[in-house]
Amino acid sequence: MSKQLFKHAGILVRFQLRQDRLRIVIWIIALVLITCSTASAFSNLYKTTEERQAIAQTMLNPAMTAMVGPSEGLDNYTNGAMMAHQMLLFTAIAVAIMSILLVAKHTRTEEEDGQMEMVRALPVGRLSNLSATVLVVIGTNILLVFIMAFAMYVLKLDSIDLQGSLLYGAALGGTGIFFAAITAIFAQLSENSRGTIGLSFAVLVLAYLIRAIGDVGSGTLSWFSPLGMIIKTETYVYNYWSPILLLLGLAFLLMILAFYLNSIRDLDAGFLPAKPGKIHASNLLQSPIGLALRIQRTGLIAWAIGMFILGASYGSVLGDLESFYKDIDIMDALIKPMEGFSLTEQFIPVLMMIMAMFSTIPAIMTIFKLKSEEKKNHTEHLLSRAVSRTKVMGSYFVVSMVISLGMLLLAIIGLWSAGLAVMADAISISTILESALVYLPAMWMMIGLAVLLVGLFPQFTGFTWAYFVYSFIVVYLGGLLQLPDWVSKLTPFGHIPRIPVEEMNVMTLSMLIVIAMVLTIVGFVSYNRRDILG
């Protein structure tokens, strides 16, 4: 009987691998390339022990500890200790996101789209699909472990040895497997993919906050967070494997629970009952723009809270910025010194760029939600009424534009309010607003690109995310990686003036707005002419 529950799981494994082969390869290559390039850049920038110890002193700030975690290697800040301290946590978060999306796609999303009903109609076991999904994601994370470890080791950088590299990769893989188990559970609890992904991301955010609180305190609380556990490995310093074993043990128990819940759950059902809707829809919900807002409400609320917290976390660092960085020449790689401006004023454009790019993500996701609804045949039902295609796409476009501004403003408010609490001479809100809002044309151009691809080439919308990741790397890490200036000019964010240390360039911003308008118009026209996906 137990064998029948997993019947033909191997066939489903091959089927899922065929579906995701390109997606998995891109994830692994991107994670490995970014990690290795950053490790090489750190090695080139901090060549002496004195330079590394100087940057280590900046990490003693409680705000920095909350952001990247503590390190026992601060007394001897080698290349390996610095790499693990500053990059392990954020790379692990990226791996967790990869696992969450892969598991959600092959469980609740396929079930919601009706694909699972067709699979279950075939001679496959009740647990075959979940077991295939778990095997694929675990295999992906194990592959990442060894590729990452080998890539780090062959760099032949000082203090980055084979044992530490294997532990570095294992910390990433363990995090991915743990959040794969978490997502597998929520796929049984929630009735839709939005709930599954939303709850999984909520656990990820909660894990980060618990770790941050624990790291600033005694450190005990960090053991209750999977992200806190991987920090406890102290990779490239003492190389403790026990936290990874503990993390994998917890993941194994969670997976057993997920399989049990899946075995007693009806197809298309969830253990968390959906909230009953109103008998009569509101006037707003009866409009396309109200519908676009309603189906993304949970995600937008989560993003709004996250953007405010992001701004506040950066604002909390501003109080000690001058004292910590004034004597460190290495910061010239990230912040080009400008006479007549304080270090805080020069740091503001960097923060604004980061927050603007993060604010662009939910705006792009809103546009792509139209494609998602179209694939589920929901848009076809809407267009069968007296609603034009222009009005449907226009509703998502308007929501996206409002989100781009709203998310950025929330981050600004968080930054300014936190900075006001920690700075003796706080930067004026007008200066922060000006340095942030100047990024709107670049954000609008990214939205325009998303509209263009949805309207003209919906099968290539993934290019937008690839271009966005490229933009983040070359603009944020361009100085650190010593990239030429023309590389950053290939992205709209590379053309934005660094206010308040640079003058406003009205012509450049106007050109970005014009390009955004052209992309949007072509996208609208193409959407009205092409066939609806089905």
mmCIF file of C-alpha atoms in Angstrom, residues 250-532:
data_model
loop_
_atom_site.group_PDB
_atom_site.id
_atom_site.type_symbol
_atom_site.label_atom_id
_atom_site.label_comp_id
_atom_site.label_asym_id
_atom_site.label_seq_id
_atom_site.Cartn_x
_atom_site.Cartn_y
_atom_site.Cartn_z
ATOM 1 C CA LEU A 250 14.139 19.897 11.407
ATOM 2 C CA ALA A 251 13.578 19.973 7.644
ATOM 3 C CA PHE A 252 13.155 16.172 7.633
ATOM 4 C CA LEU A 253 10.506 16.348 10.379
ATOM 5 C CA LEU A 254 8.663 19.130 8.536
ATOM 6 C CA MET A 255 8.655 17.085 5.335
ATOM 7 C CA ILE A 256 7.148 14.110 7.160
ATOM 8 C CA LEU A 257 4.385 16.428 8.365
ATOM 9 C CA ALA A 258 3.864 17.743 4.826
ATOM 10 C CA PHE A 259 3.514 14.208 3.441
ATOM 11 C CA TYR A 260 1.050 13.284 6.188
ATOM 12 C CA LEU A 261 -1.098 16.358 5.518
ATOM 13 C CA ASN A 262 -1.003 15.661 1.789
ATOM 14 C CA SER A 263 -2.143 12.077 2.359
ATOM 15 C CA ILE A 264 -5.302 13.105 4.233
ATOM 16 C CA ARG A 265 -6.171 16.203 2.189
ATOM 17 C CA ASP A 266 -8.634 16.346 -0.674
ATOM 18 C CA LEU A 267 -7.445 17.678 -4.001
ATOM 19 C CA ASP A 268 -7.956 21.472 -4.347
ATOM 20 C CA ALA A 269 -8.714 21.745 -0.629
ATOM 21 C CA GLY A 270 -6.683 23.328 2.162
ATOM 22 C CA PHE A 271 -6.681 22.930 5.917
ATOM 23 C CA LEU A 272 -6.913 26.680 6.443
ATOM 24 C CA PRO A 273 -10.465 27.604 5.435
ATOM 25 C CA ALA A 274 -10.829 30.501 3.063
ATOM 26 C CA LYS A 275 -12.491 33.582 4.457
ATOM 27 C CA PRO A 276 -16.112 33.720 3.252
ATOM 28 C CA GLY A 277 -16.697 36.564 0.862
ATOM 29 C CA LYS A 278 -19.410 39.167 0.960
ATOM 30 C CA ILE A 279 -22.772 38.478 -0.625
ATOM 31 C CA HIS A 280 -22.493 41.598 -2.762
ATOM 32 C CA ALA A 281 -19.233 42.924 -4.175
ATOM 33 C CA SER A 282 -18.304 46.528 -3.460
ATOM 34 C CA ASN A 283 -18.331 49.106 -6.238
ATOM 35 C CA LEU A 284 -14.530 49.105 -6.283
ATOM 36 C CA LEU A 285 -14.343 45.325 -6.672
ATOM 37 C CA GLN A 286 -16.767 45.481 -9.608
ATOM 38 C CA SER A 287 -14.213 47.528 -11.566
ATOM 39 C CA PRO A 288 -11.072 46.063 -13.248
ATOM 40 C CA ILE A 289 -8.786 48.236 -11.132
ATOM 41 C CA GLY A 290 -10.513 47.101 -7.935
ATOM 42 C CA LEU A 291 -10.200 43.476 -9.000
ATOM 43 C CA ALA A 292 -6.489 43.956 -9.770
ATOM 44 C CA LEU A 293 -5.983 45.352 -6.285
ATOM 45 C CA ARG A 294 -8.041 42.685 -4.563
ATOM 46 C CA ILE A 295 -6.248 39.653 -6.005
ATOM 47 C CA GLN A 296 -2.878 41.113 -4.962
ATOM 48 C CA ARG A 297 -3.929 42.588 -1.627
ATOM 49 C CA THR A 298 -2.035 40.198 0.652
ATOM 50 C CA GLY A 299 1.206 40.446 -1.291
ATOM 51 C CA LEU A 300 1.043 44.229 -1.486
ATOM 52 C CA ILE A 301 0.474 44.557 2.249
ATOM 53 C CA ALA A 302 3.470 42.306 2.915
ATOM 54 C CA TRP A 303 5.629 44.329 0.535
ATOM 55 C CA ALA A 304 4.484 47.594 2.133
ATOM 56 C CA ILE A 305 5.502 46.398 5.596
ATOM 57 C CA GLY A 306 8.778 45.065 4.226
ATOM 58 C CA MET A 307 9.677 48.334 2.482
ATOM 59 C CA PHE A 308 9.025 50.354 5.635
ATOM 60 C CA ILE A 309 11.201 47.962 7.672
ATOM 61 C CA LEU A 310 13.928 48.101 5.002
ATOM 62 C CA GLY A 311 13.967 51.890 5.115
ATOM 63 C CA ALA A 312 14.006 51.914 8.917
ATOM 64 C CA SER A 313 16.878 49.397 9.048
ATOM 65 C CA TYR A 314 18.997 51.578 6.779
ATOM 66 C CA GLY A 315 17.999 54.706 8.674
ATOM 67 C CA SER A 316 19.213 53.167 11.938
ATOM 68 C CA VAL A 317 22.749 53.012 10.520
ATOM 69 C CA LEU A 318 22.961 56.717 9.670
ATOM 70 C CA GLY A 319 23.708 57.851 13.236
ATOM 71 C CA ASP A 320 27.088 56.087 13.421
ATOM 72 C CA LEU A 321 28.009 56.364 9.756
ATOM 73 C CA GLU A 322 30.478 59.239 10.056
ATOM 74 C CA SER A 323 32.384 57.827 13.016
ATOM 75 C CA PHE A 324 32.654 54.338 11.566
ATOM 76 C CA TYR A 325 33.622 55.139 7.982
ATOM 77 C CA LYS A 326 35.548 58.407 8.109
ATOM 78 C CA ASP A 327 39.003 56.769 8.258
ATOM 79 C CA ILE A 328 38.338 53.841 5.904
ATOM 80 C CA ASP A 329 39.673 54.473 2.413
ATOM 81 C CA ILE A 330 38.099 51.267 1.110
ATOM 82 C CA MET A 331 34.658 52.931 1.127
ATOM 83 C CA ASP A 332 35.819 54.932 -1.911
ATOM 84 C CA ALA A 333 35.002 51.828 -3.976
ATOM 85 C CA LEU A 334 31.341 52.102 -3.078
ATOM 86 C CA ILE A 335 30.966 55.827 -2.437
ATOM 87 C CA LYS A 336 32.917 58.234 -4.617
ATOM 88 C CA PRO A 337 34.118 61.052 -2.321
ATOM 89 C CA MET A 338 32.723 64.506 -3.083
ATOM 90 C CA GLU A 339 34.116 67.675 -1.574
ATOM 91 C CA GLY A 340 31.682 69.788 0.392
ATOM 92 C CA PHE A 341 29.376 66.901 1.304
ATOM 93 C CA SER A 342 29.319 64.781 4.433
ATOM 94 C CA LEU A 343 29.696 61.000 4.224
ATOM 95 C CA THR A 344 26.049 60.637 5.218
ATOM 96 C CA GLU A 345 24.949 62.848 2.322
ATOM 97 C CA GLN A 346 27.105 60.801 -0.051
ATOM 98 C CA PHE A 347 25.665 57.573 1.347
ATOM 99 C CA ILE A 348 22.044 58.663 0.837
ATOM 100 C CA PRO A 349 22.061 58.130 -2.986
ATOM 101 C CA VAL A 350 23.303 54.554 -2.480
ATOM 102 C CA LEU A 351 20.441 53.851 -0.074
ATOM 103 C CA MET A 352 17.921 55.498 -2.388
ATOM 104 C CA MET A 353 19.090 53.378 -5.306
ATOM 105 C CA ILE A 354 18.681 50.177 -3.263
ATOM 106 C CA MET A 355 15.218 51.131 -2.015
ATOM 107 C CA ALA A 356 14.110 52.265 -5.479
ATOM 108 C CA MET A 357 15.133 48.945 -7.004
ATOM 109 C CA PHE A 358 13.387 46.973 -4.271
ATOM 110 C CA SER A 359 10.285 49.138 -4.783
ATOM 111 C CA THR A 360 10.358 48.230 -8.477
ATOM 112 C CA ILE A 361 9.898 44.517 -7.755
ATOM 113 C CA PRO A 362 6.235 44.610 -6.591
ATOM 114 C CA ALA A 363 5.437 47.062 -9.397
ATOM 115 C CA ILE A 364 6.743 44.627 -12.012
ATOM 116 C CA MET A 365 5.009 41.723 -10.275
ATOM 117 C CA THR A 366 1.715 43.605 -10.591
ATOM 118 C CA ILE A 367 2.083 43.837 -14.372
ATOM 119 C CA PHE A 368 3.031 40.169 -14.619
ATOM 120 C CA LYS A 369 -0.036 39.253 -12.587
ATOM 121 C CA LEU A 370 -2.036 40.102 -15.709
ATOM 122 C CA LYS A 371 -0.156 37.387 -17.608
ATOM 123 C CA SER A 372 -0.724 34.953 -14.730
ATOM 124 C CA GLU A 373 -4.469 35.633 -14.708
ATOM 125 C CA GLU A 374 -4.506 35.242 -18.483
ATOM 126 C CA LYS A 375 -2.875 31.791 -18.316
ATOM 127 C CA LYS A 376 -5.535 30.703 -15.808
ATOM 128 C CA ASN A 377 -8.277 31.832 -18.246
ATOM 129 C CA HIS A 378 -9.499 34.407 -15.713
ATOM 130 C CA THR A 379 -8.888 37.286 -18.132
ATOM 131 C CA GLU A 380 -11.029 35.566 -20.767
ATOM 132 C CA HIS A 381 -14.028 35.678 -18.424
ATOM 133 C CA LEU A 382 -13.402 39.368 -17.758
ATOM 134 C CA LEU A 383 -13.068 40.274 -21.436
ATOM 135 C CA SER A 384 -16.293 38.439 -22.252
ATOM 136 C CA ARG A 385 -18.062 41.301 -20.448
ATOM 137 C CA ALA A 386 -18.278 44.892 -21.596
ATOM 138 C CA VAL A 387 -14.645 45.518 -20.684
ATOM 139 C CA SER A 388 -11.965 46.411 -23.217
ATOM 140 C CA ARG A 389 -8.440 45.039 -23.249
ATOM 141 C CA THR A 390 -7.103 48.550 -22.839
ATOM 142 C CA LYS A 391 -9.115 48.988 -19.658
ATOM 143 C CA VAL A 392 -7.934 45.646 -18.268
ATOM 144 C CA MET A 393 -4.250 46.283 -18.929
ATOM 145 C CA GLY A 394 -4.683 49.920 -17.940
ATOM 146 C CA SER A 395 -5.978 48.849 -14.535
ATOM 147 C CA TYR A 396 -2.864 46.782 -13.817
ATOM 148 C CA PHE A 397 -0.671 49.553 -15.203
ATOM 149 C CA VAL A 398 -2.245 52.211 -12.963
ATOM 150 C CA VAL A 399 -1.929 49.955 -9.919
ATOM 151 C CA SER A 400 1.713 49.298 -10.817
ATOM 152 C CA MET A 401 2.499 53.007 -11.121
ATOM 153 C CA VAL A 402 0.836 53.785 -7.795
ATOM 154 C CA ILE A 403 2.730 50.916 -6.166
ATOM 155 C CA SER A 404 6.063 52.188 -7.495
ATOM 156 C CA LEU A 405 5.477 55.534 -5.814
ATOM 157 C CA GLY A 406 3.797 54.167 -2.689
ATOM 158 C CA MET A 407 6.495 51.588 -1.884
ATOM 159 C CA LEU A 408 9.234 54.153 -2.372
ATOM 160 C CA LEU A 409 7.461 56.633 -0.081
ATOM 161 C CA LEU A 410 7.060 53.985 2.628
ATOM 162 C CA ALA A 411 10.786 53.224 2.463
ATOM 163 C CA ILE A 412 11.549 56.949 2.666
ATOM 164 C CA ILE A 413 9.313 57.386 5.708
ATOM 165 C CA GLY A 414 11.015 54.436 7.416
ATOM 166 C CA LEU A 415 14.470 55.793 6.606
ATOM 167 C CA TRP A 416 13.696 59.337 7.710
ATOM 168 C CA SER A 417 11.922 58.362 10.934
ATOM 169 C CA ALA A 418 14.731 55.983 11.983
ATOM 170 C CA GLY A 419 17.389 58.511 11.000
ATOM 171 C CA LEU A 420 15.613 61.211 12.983
ATOM 172 C CA ALA A 421 15.838 59.035 16.097
ATOM 173 C CA VAL A 422 19.566 58.251 15.826
ATOM 174 C CA MET A 423 21.071 61.398 14.245
ATOM 175 C CA ALA A 424 21.876 64.595 16.106
ATOM 176 C CA ASP A 425 21.616 66.601 12.883
ATOM 177 C CA ALA A 426 19.127 64.658 10.760
ATOM 178 C CA ILE A 427 18.905 65.096 6.995
ATOM 179 C CA SER A 428 15.806 67.020 5.952
ATOM 180 C CA ILE A 429 12.867 65.096 4.570
ATOM 181 C CA SER A 430 12.942 67.301 1.435
ATOM 182 C CA THR A 431 16.506 66.183 0.634
ATOM 183 C CA ILE A 432 15.599 62.530 1.097
ATOM 184 C CA LEU A 433 12.471 62.918 -1.038
ATOM 185 C CA GLU A 434 14.389 64.587 -3.851
ATOM 186 C CA SER A 435 17.160 61.979 -3.846
ATOM 187 C CA ALA A 436 14.571 59.150 -3.909
ATOM 188 C CA LEU A 437 11.900 60.416 -6.281
ATOM 189 C CA VAL A 438 14.521 61.081 -8.938
ATOM 190 C CA TYR A 439 14.596 57.284 -9.427
ATOM 191 C CA LEU A 440 10.951 57.153 -10.526
ATOM 192 C CA PRO A 441 11.742 57.551 -14.277
ATOM 193 C CA ALA A 442 14.060 54.510 -14.086
ATOM 194 C CA MET A 443 11.382 52.545 -12.229
ATOM 195 C CA TRP A 444 8.779 53.579 -14.813
ATOM 196 C CA MET A 445 11.049 52.414 -17.622
ATOM 197 C CA MET A 446 11.250 48.975 -16.004
ATOM 198 C CA ILE A 447 7.454 48.955 -15.717
ATOM 199 C CA GLY A 448 7.236 49.974 -19.385
ATOM 200 C CA LEU A 449 9.483 47.068 -20.343
ATOM 201 C CA ALA A 450 7.223 44.694 -18.395
ATOM 202 C CA VAL A 451 4.137 46.090 -20.194
ATOM 203 C CA LEU A 452 5.884 45.712 -23.551
ATOM 204 C CA LEU A 453 6.743 42.067 -22.972
ATOM 205 C CA VAL A 454 3.289 41.180 -21.615
ATOM 206 C CA GLY A 455 1.711 42.813 -24.648
ATOM 207 C CA LEU A 456 4.146 41.725 -27.358
ATOM 208 C CA PHE A 457 6.156 38.696 -26.133
ATOM 209 C CA PRO A 458 4.420 37.213 -23.054
ATOM 210 C CA GLN A 459 6.580 34.096 -23.291
ATOM 211 C CA PHE A 460 9.716 36.196 -22.689
ATOM 212 C CA THR A 461 8.635 38.141 -19.613
ATOM 213 C CA GLY A 462 11.437 36.464 -17.657
ATOM 214 C CA PHE A 463 13.848 38.739 -19.517
ATOM 215 C CA THR A 464 12.618 41.600 -17.344
ATOM 216 C CA TRP A 465 13.870 39.866 -14.195
ATOM 217 C CA ALA A 466 17.204 39.032 -15.838
ATOM 218 C CA TYR A 467 17.605 42.681 -16.837
ATOM 219 C CA PHE A 468 16.595 43.794 -13.359
ATOM 220 C CA VAL A 469 19.189 41.525 -11.697
ATOM 221 C CA TYR A 470 21.807 42.809 -14.134
ATOM 222 C CA SER A 471 20.858 46.385 -13.235
ATOM 223 C CA PHE A 472 21.207 45.722 -9.519
ATOM 224 C CA ILE A 473 24.607 44.054 -9.870
ATOM 225 C CA VAL A 474 26.223 46.645 -12.132
ATOM 226 C CA VAL A 475 24.805 49.698 -10.360
ATOM 227 C CA TYR A 476 25.138 48.584 -6.735
ATOM 228 C CA LEU A 477 28.268 46.426 -7.012
ATOM 229 C CA GLY A 478 29.841 48.197 -9.995
ATOM 230 C CA GLY A 479 32.311 50.125 -7.836
ATOM 231 C CA LEU A 480 33.062 47.117 -5.674
ATOM 232 C CA LEU A 481 33.635 44.888 -8.711
ATOM 233 C CA GLN A 482 35.529 47.711 -10.486
ATOM 234 C CA LEU A 483 33.322 47.574 -13.580
ATOM 235 C CA PRO A 484 33.675 50.264 -16.291
ATOM 236 C CA ASP A 485 31.134 53.097 -16.281
ATOM 237 C CA TRP A 486 29.580 52.123 -19.618
ATOM 238 C CA VAL A 487 28.352 48.834 -18.108
ATOM 239 C CA SER A 488 26.063 50.692 -15.691
ATOM 240 C CA LYS A 489 24.831 52.952 -18.492
ATOM 241 C CA LEU A 490 23.133 49.953 -20.094
ATOM 242 C CA THR A 491 20.480 50.137 -17.374
ATOM 243 C CA PRO A 492 18.144 53.066 -16.607
ATOM 244 C CA PHE A 493 19.290 53.154 -12.980
ATOM 245 C CA GLY A 494 22.816 53.960 -14.159
ATOM 246 C CA HIS A 495 21.645 57.288 -15.608
ATOM 247 C CA ILE A 496 20.056 58.662 -12.430
ATOM 248 C CA PRO A 497 21.931 61.603 -10.840
ATOM 249 C CA ARG A 498 23.159 61.019 -7.280
ATOM 250 C CA ILE A 499 21.277 63.753 -5.484
ATOM 251 C CA PRO A 500 22.266 65.663 -3.335
ATOM 252 C CA VAL A 501 25.921 65.284 -4.398
ATOM 253 C CA GLU A 502 25.176 65.727 -8.122
ATOM 254 C CA GLU A 503 23.088 68.192 -10.064
ATOM 255 C CA MET A 504 19.669 67.316 -11.401
ATOM 256 C CA ASN A 505 19.858 66.250 -15.064
ATOM 257 C CA VAL A 506 16.417 67.103 -16.426
ATOM 258 C CA MET A 507 17.277 66.039 -19.980
ATOM 259 C CA THR A 508 18.344 62.537 -18.966
ATOM 260 C CA LEU A 509 15.296 62.026 -16.767
ATOM 261 C CA SER A 510 13.030 63.316 -19.543
ATOM 262 C CA MET A 511 14.531 60.819 -21.985
ATOM 263 C CA LEU A 512 13.899 57.961 -19.551
ATOM 264 C CA ILE A 513 10.270 59.060 -19.193
ATOM 265 C CA VAL A 514 9.869 59.242 -22.986
ATOM 266 C CA ILE A 515 11.351 55.740 -23.405
ATOM 267 C CA ALA A 516 9.038 54.444 -20.674
ATOM 268 C CA MET A 517 6.044 55.977 -22.454
ATOM 269 C CA VAL A 518 7.044 54.463 -25.813
ATOM 270 C CA LEU A 519 7.506 51.012 -24.295
ATOM 271 C CA THR A 520 4.140 51.271 -22.543
ATOM 272 C CA ILE A 521 2.252 52.452 -25.632
ATOM 273 C CA VAL A 522 3.717 49.685 -27.803
ATOM 274 C CA GLY A 523 2.813 47.192 -25.079
ATOM 275 C CA PHE A 524 -0.811 48.396 -24.962
ATOM 276 C CA VAL A 525 -1.162 48.316 -28.754
ATOM 277 C CA SER A 526 0.346 44.831 -28.963
ATOM 278 C CA TYR A 527 -1.859 43.520 -26.170
ATOM 279 C CA ASN A 528 -4.957 44.669 -28.056
ATOM 280 C CA ARG A 529 -3.824 42.856 -31.200
ATOM 281 C CA ARG A 530 -2.460 39.528 -29.991
ATOM 282 C CA ASP A 531 -4.389 36.392 -29.077
ATOM 283 C CA ILE A 532 -5.233 35.789 -25.442
#
